[in-house]
PDB file of C-alpha atoms in Angstrom:
ATOM      1  CA  MET A1174       0.120   0.154  -0.047  1.00 47.00           C
ATOM      2  CA  ASN A1175       3.253   2.102   0.491  1.00 50.00           C
ATOM      3  CA  ASP A1176       3.554   2.834  -3.363  1.00 62.00           C
ATOM      4  CA  ALA A1177       0.101   3.908  -3.796  1.00 83.00           C
ATOM      5  CA  GLN A1178      -0.831   6.284  -6.148  1.00 94.00           C
ATOM      6  CA  LEU A1179      -4.394   7.747  -7.176  1.00 96.00           C
ATOM      7  CA  ILE A1180      -5.603   9.615 -10.075  1.00 96.00           C
ATOM      8  CA  THR A1181      -8.558  11.488 -10.430  1.00 97.00           C
ATOM      9  CA  ALA A1182      -9.648  13.775 -13.653  1.00 96.00           C
ATOM     10  CA  ARG A1183      -7.403  16.664 -12.815  1.00 97.00           C
ATOM     11  CA  LEU A1184      -5.104  15.488  -9.886  1.00 98.00           C
ATOM     12  CA  VAL A1185      -2.502  13.237  -9.680  1.00 98.00           C
ATOM     13  CA  LEU A1186      -2.052  11.656  -5.454  1.00 98.00           C
ATOM     14  CA  ARG A1187       1.327  10.248  -4.613  1.00 97.00           C
ATOM     15  CA  ARG A1188       3.097   9.297  -1.105  1.00 96.00           C
ATOM     16  CA  MET A1189       4.727  12.460  -0.100  1.00 95.00           C
ATOM     17  CA  THR A1190       8.327  13.163   0.026  1.00 95.00           C
ATOM     18  CA  ILE A1191      11.241  15.238   1.886  1.00 96.00           C
ATOM     19  CA  ALA A1192      11.358  16.912  -1.606  1.00 96.00           C
ATOM     20  CA  ASP A1193       7.471  18.130  -0.940  1.00 96.00           C
ATOM     21  CA  ALA A1194       8.798  19.989   1.608  1.00 96.00           C
ATOM     22  CA  PRO A1195       8.644  23.478   0.438  1.00 95.00           C
ATOM     23  CA  ALA A1196       5.640  23.178  -1.555  1.00 95.00           C
ATOM     24  CA  LEU A1197       3.826  22.289   1.691  1.00 95.00           C
ATOM     25  CA  HIS A1198       5.490  24.283   3.111  1.00 95.00           C
ATOM     26  CA  ALA A1199       2.955  27.174   1.276  1.00 92.00           C
ATOM     27  CA  ALA A1200       0.357  25.692   3.149  1.00 93.00           C
ATOM     28  CA  PHE A1201       1.401  24.568   6.456  1.00 95.00           C
ATOM     29  CA  SER A1202       3.378  28.139   7.227  1.00 95.00           C
ATOM     30  CA  ASP A1203       0.249  29.798   6.088  1.00 92.00           C
ATOM     31  CA  PRO A1204      -2.031  31.090   8.467  1.00 90.00           C
ATOM     32  CA  GLU A1205      -5.192  31.770   6.731  1.00 90.00           C
ATOM     33  CA  ALA A1206      -4.522  27.395   5.724  1.00 90.00           C
ATOM     34  CA  MET A1207      -4.002  26.399   8.916  1.00 88.00           C
ATOM     35  CA  ARG A1208      -6.530  28.291  10.663  1.00 87.00           C
ATOM     36  CA  TYR A1209      -8.980  25.456  11.675  1.00 83.00           C
ATOM     37  CA  TRP A1210      -5.771  22.493  11.232  1.00 85.00           C
ATOM     38  CA  SER A1211      -5.123  20.814  14.578  1.00 82.00           C
ATOM     39  CA  THR A1212      -1.621  22.876  15.438  1.00 84.00           C
ATOM     40  CA  GLY A1213      -0.679  26.140  14.596  1.00 84.00           C
ATOM     41  CA  PRO A1214       1.343  27.781  10.973  1.00 92.00           C
ATOM     42  CA  HIS A1215       4.390  25.958  10.865  1.00 95.00           C
ATOM     43  CA  THR A1216       7.081  28.843  11.506  1.00 95.00           C
ATOM     44  CA  THR A1217      10.164  26.846  10.131  1.00 96.00           C
ATOM     45  CA  MET A1218      10.971  24.846   7.049  1.00 96.00           C
ATOM     46  CA  SER A1219      11.957  22.201   9.938  1.00 96.00           C
ATOM     47  CA  GLU A1220       8.811  22.080  11.455  1.00 95.00           C
ATOM     48  CA  THR A1221       7.267  20.678   8.111  1.00 96.00           C
ATOM     49  CA  VAL A1222      10.291  18.802   7.321  1.00 97.00           C
ATOM     50  CA  ALA A1223       9.627  16.475  10.333  1.00 96.00           C
ATOM     51  CA  TRP A1224       5.937  16.483   9.976  1.00 95.00           C
ATOM     52  CA  ILE A1225       6.772  14.807   6.705  1.00 95.00           C
ATOM     53  CA  GLU A1226       9.049  12.664   7.872  1.00 96.00           C
ATOM     54  CA  ALA A1227       6.015  11.188  10.768  1.00 95.00           C
ATOM     55  CA  THR A1228       3.647  11.070   7.902  1.00 94.00           C
ATOM     56  CA  VAL A1229       5.655   8.662   5.549  1.00 94.00           C
ATOM     57  CA  ALA A1230       6.689   6.187   8.810  1.00 94.00           C
ATOM     58  CA  ALA A1231       3.041   6.636   9.813  1.00 93.00           C
ATOM     59  CA  VAL A1232       2.117   5.408   6.169  1.00 93.00           C
ATOM     60  CA  GLU A1233       4.381   3.174   6.641  1.00 93.00           C
ATOM     61  CA  ASP A1234       3.541   1.307   9.417  1.00 93.00           C
ATOM     62  CA  GLY A1235      -0.178   1.671   8.341  1.00 89.00           C
ATOM     63  CA  SER A1236      -1.531   4.002  10.715  1.00 90.00           C
ATOM     64  CA  SER A1237      -2.160   6.529   7.701  1.00 91.00           C
ATOM     65  CA  ASP A1238      -3.034   6.456   4.301  1.00 94.00           C
ATOM     66  CA  ASP A1239      -1.343   9.769   3.520  1.00 95.00           C
ATOM     67  CA  PHE A1240      -0.699  11.696  -0.151  1.00 97.00           C
ATOM     68  CA  ALA A1241       0.441  14.854  -1.813  1.00 97.00           C
ATOM     69  CA  VAL A1242      -1.573  16.021  -4.208  1.00 98.00           C
ATOM     70  CA  THR A1243      -0.734  17.023  -6.964  1.00 97.00           C
ATOM     71  CA  ARG A1244      -2.059  18.879 -10.506  1.00 97.00           C
ATOM     72  CA  ASP A1245       0.401  19.402 -13.151  1.00 96.00           C
ATOM     73  CA  GLY A1246       3.077  17.562 -11.557  1.00 94.00           C
ATOM     74  CA  ALA A1247       2.987  20.499  -8.653  1.00 96.00           C
ATOM     75  CA  VAL A1248       2.336  20.022  -5.378  1.00 97.00           C
ATOM     76  CA  ILE A1249      -0.764  22.193  -3.721  1.00 97.00           C
ATOM     77  CA  GLY A1250      -1.640  20.144  -0.644  1.00 96.00           C
ATOM     78  CA  LYS A1251      -2.269  16.677   0.834  1.00 96.00           C
ATOM     79  CA  ALA A1252      -5.377  14.260   1.556  1.00 97.00           C
ATOM     80  CA  GLY A1253      -5.547  11.097   3.529  1.00 96.00           C
ATOM     81  CA  LEU A1254      -6.686   9.469   6.165  1.00 95.00           C
ATOM     82  CA  TRP A1255      -5.700   9.236   9.802  1.00 90.00           C
ATOM     83  CA  LYS A1256      -5.485   6.579  11.976  1.00 85.00           C
ATOM     84  CA  GLY A1257      -7.398   4.583   9.565  1.00 83.00           C
ATOM     85  CA  ASN A1258     -10.255   6.497   8.939  1.00 93.00           C
ATOM     86  CA  GLU A1259     -10.136  10.298   9.731  1.00 94.00           C
ATOM     87  CA  VAL A1260      -9.696  12.467   7.009  1.00 95.00           C
ATOM     88  CA  GLY A1261      -7.476  15.452   6.893  1.00 93.00           C
ATOM     89  CA  VAL A1262      -6.792  17.850   3.918  1.00 94.00           C
ATOM     90  CA  ILE A1263      -5.090  20.913   3.514  1.00 93.00           C
ATOM     91  CA  PHE A1264      -4.355  22.890   0.525  1.00 94.00           C
ATOM     92  CA  ALA A1265      -2.420  25.797  -0.690  1.00 93.00           C
ATOM     93  CA  ARG A1266      -4.100  28.663  -0.674  1.00 92.00           C
ATOM     94  CA  SER A1267      -3.438  29.234  -4.572  1.00 93.00           C
ATOM     95  CA  ALA A1268      -5.385  25.598  -4.619  1.00 94.00           C
ATOM     96  CA  TRP A1269      -8.715  26.665  -2.907  1.00 93.00           C
ATOM     97  CA  GLY A1270     -11.942  27.214  -4.875  1.00 93.00           C
ATOM     98  CA  GLN A1271     -11.556  25.033  -7.891  1.00 95.00           C
ATOM     99  CA  GLY A1272     -12.991  22.057  -6.661  1.00 95.00           C
ATOM    100  CA  TYR A1273      -9.623  20.136  -5.891  1.00 97.00           C
ATOM    101  CA  ALA A1274     -10.557  19.182  -2.236  1.00 96.00           C
ATOM    102  CA  GLN A1275     -13.743  17.147  -3.771  1.00 96.00           C
ATOM    103  CA  GLU A1276     -12.154  15.679  -6.058  1.00 97.00           C
ATOM    104  CA  ALA A1277      -8.931  14.526  -4.023  1.00 97.00           C
ATOM    105  CA  MET A1278     -11.135  13.766  -0.799  1.00 97.00           C
ATOM    106  CA  ALA A1279     -13.139  11.392  -3.238  1.00 96.00           C
ATOM    107  CA  ALA A1280     -10.578   9.089  -4.425  1.00 96.00           C
ATOM    108  CA  VAL A1281      -9.433   8.689  -0.941  1.00 96.00           C
ATOM    109  CA  ILE A1282     -12.772   8.046   0.554  1.00 96.00           C
ATOM    110  CA  ALA A1283     -13.058   5.440  -2.181  1.00 95.00           C
ATOM    111  CA  ARG A1284      -9.888   3.938  -1.179  1.00 94.00           C
ATOM    112  CA  GLY A1285     -10.678   3.796   2.294  1.00 93.00           C
ATOM    113  CA  PHE A1286     -13.860   2.089   1.725  1.00 94.00           C
ATOM    114  CA  ALA A1287     -12.280  -0.699  -1.108  1.00 92.00           C
ATOM    115  CA  SER A1288      -9.909  -1.545   1.412  1.00 87.00           C
ATOM    116  CA  HIS A1289     -12.918  -2.247   3.932  1.00 80.00           C
ATOM    117  CA  VAL A1290     -13.376   0.938   6.225  1.00 89.00           C
ATOM    118  CA  GLU A1291     -16.261   0.951   6.405  1.00 92.00           C
ATOM    119  CA  ALA A1292     -16.872   4.637   8.122  1.00 95.00           C
ATOM    120  CA  ILE A1293     -14.684   7.330   7.552  1.00 97.00           C
ATOM    121  CA  VAL A1294     -14.793  10.238  10.277  1.00 96.00           C
ATOM    122  CA  ALA A1295     -14.461  14.159  10.393  1.00 95.00           C
ATOM    123  CA  ASP A1296     -13.274  16.098  12.845  1.00 94.00           C
ATOM    124  CA  VAL A1297     -14.026  19.603  12.026  1.00 93.00           C
ATOM    125  CA  ASP A1298     -14.211  23.453  13.843  1.00 92.00           C
ATOM    126  CA  PRO A1299     -17.225  24.359  13.671  1.00 94.00           C
ATOM    127  CA  ARG A1300     -16.125  27.827  12.045  1.00 91.00           C
ATOM    128  CA  ASN A1301     -14.732  26.262   9.222  1.00 93.00           C
ATOM    129  CA  ALA A1302     -18.057  26.385   6.986  1.00 93.00           C
ATOM    130  CA  ALA A1303     -15.557  25.512   3.967  1.00 92.00           C
ATOM    131  CA  SER A1304     -14.828  22.051   4.822  1.00 93.00           C
ATOM    132  CA  LEU A1305     -18.494  21.683   6.427  1.00 95.00           C
ATOM    133  CA  ARG A1306     -20.044  22.129   3.298  1.00 95.00           C
ATOM    134  CA  LEU A1307     -17.169  20.138   1.581  1.00 95.00           C
ATOM    135  CA  LEU A1308     -18.044  16.903   3.864  1.00 96.00           C
ATOM    136  CA  GLU A1309     -21.852  17.646   3.228  1.00 96.00           C
ATOM    137  CA  ARG A1310     -21.334  17.274  -0.479  1.00 95.00           C
ATOM    138  CA  LEU A1311     -19.035  14.002   0.367  1.00 96.00           C
ATOM    139  CA  GLY A1312     -21.983  12.697   2.072  1.00 96.00           C
ATOM    140  CA  PHE A1313     -20.672  13.097   5.274  1.00 97.00           C
ATOM    141  CA  GLN A1314     -23.773  13.805   8.192  1.00 97.00           C
ATOM    142  CA  GLN A1315     -22.989  15.471  11.576  1.00 96.00           C
ATOM    143  CA  THR A1316     -22.906  12.487  14.318  1.00 96.00           C
ATOM    144  CA  GLY A1317     -22.013  15.134  17.283  1.00 94.00           C
ATOM    145  CA  ASP A1318     -19.982  17.465  18.804  1.00 93.00           C
ATOM    146  CA  ALA A1319     -17.652  18.447  21.889  1.00 92.00           C
ATOM    147  CA  SER A1320     -15.990  21.902  23.060  1.00 93.00           C
ATOM    148  CA  ALA A1321     -12.695  22.662  23.668  1.00 92.00           C
ATOM    149  CA  THR A1322     -10.995  19.611  22.237  1.00 89.00           C
ATOM    150  CA  PHE A1323      -8.004  21.093  20.625  1.00 83.00           C
ATOM    151  CA  GLU A1324      -6.116  23.875  22.188  1.00 83.00           C
ATOM    152  CA  ILE A1325      -4.014  25.882  19.404  1.00 81.00           C
ATOM    153  CA  ASP A1326      -1.626  28.309  20.150  1.00 80.00           C
ATOM    154  CA  GLY A1327      -3.212  28.768  23.335  1.00 85.00           C
ATOM    155  CA  VAL A1328      -6.704  28.932  22.102  1.00 85.00           C
ATOM    156  CA  TRP A1329      -9.029  26.333  23.127  1.00 92.00           C
ATOM    157  CA  VAL A1330     -11.580  25.149  20.129  1.00 87.00           C
ATOM    158  CA  ASP A1331     -14.218  23.109  20.081  1.00 92.00           C
ATOM    159  CA  SER A1332     -14.947  20.098  17.305  1.00 92.00           C
ATOM    160  CA  VAL A1333     -18.018  19.088  14.705  1.00 95.00           C
ATOM    161  CA  TYR A1334     -17.818  15.290  14.357  1.00 96.00           C
ATOM    162  CA  LEU A1335     -18.724  14.096  10.760  1.00 96.00           C
ATOM    163  CA  THR A1336     -19.220  10.777   9.813  1.00 97.00           C
ATOM    164  CA  LEU A1337     -19.797   8.743   6.019  1.00 97.00           C
ATOM    165  CA  THR A1338     -20.728   4.796   6.329  1.00 95.00           C
ATOM    166  CA  ARG A1339     -19.664   3.165   3.279  1.00 86.00           C
ATOM    167  CA  SER A1340     -23.485   1.843   2.677  1.00 77.00           C
ATOM    168  CA  ARG A1341     -24.014   5.775   2.614  1.00 66.00           C
ATOM    169  CA  SER A1342     -21.499   6.352   0.190  1.00 61.00           C
ATOM    170  CA  GLY A1343     -22.563   3.713  -2.176  1.00 56.00           C
ATOM    171  CA  GLY A1344     -19.339   2.286  -2.255  1.00 53.00           C
TER     172      GLY A1344
END
């Protein structure tokens, strides 16, 4: 599974490497892109490199199924499943509003269900209207919420939990 590649109409999702650090750092260092992520923005390239190293290790040990998302050979973001069934997606701001997140996540979801995952979950900051709309378009339904679930840069944020089951996805 480590050498997996997913191909969509406009994107290629492939395993990330350290060489992707500069492109991914564009998203991970951008306060706007990271506004609803589970950590604050990366302030150094070494933070992004460490994140990529941890992601690659998680793919190798089977606890993650993450991909660099490329368009015409350029890395524009990342999409995948963490802990086996939790979606995660982030794109550089230059790639926003073009449907890439939905296209990438549809491929990741299909792969998850094809590998016998029964349900895919999401933990979203309730202020993140764009992600909530994306997940709704993909068929996710809200299953709960909680207060003060993450402390990010000294601020506690809430969570909305969503689930997509194999039966609801048509998979």
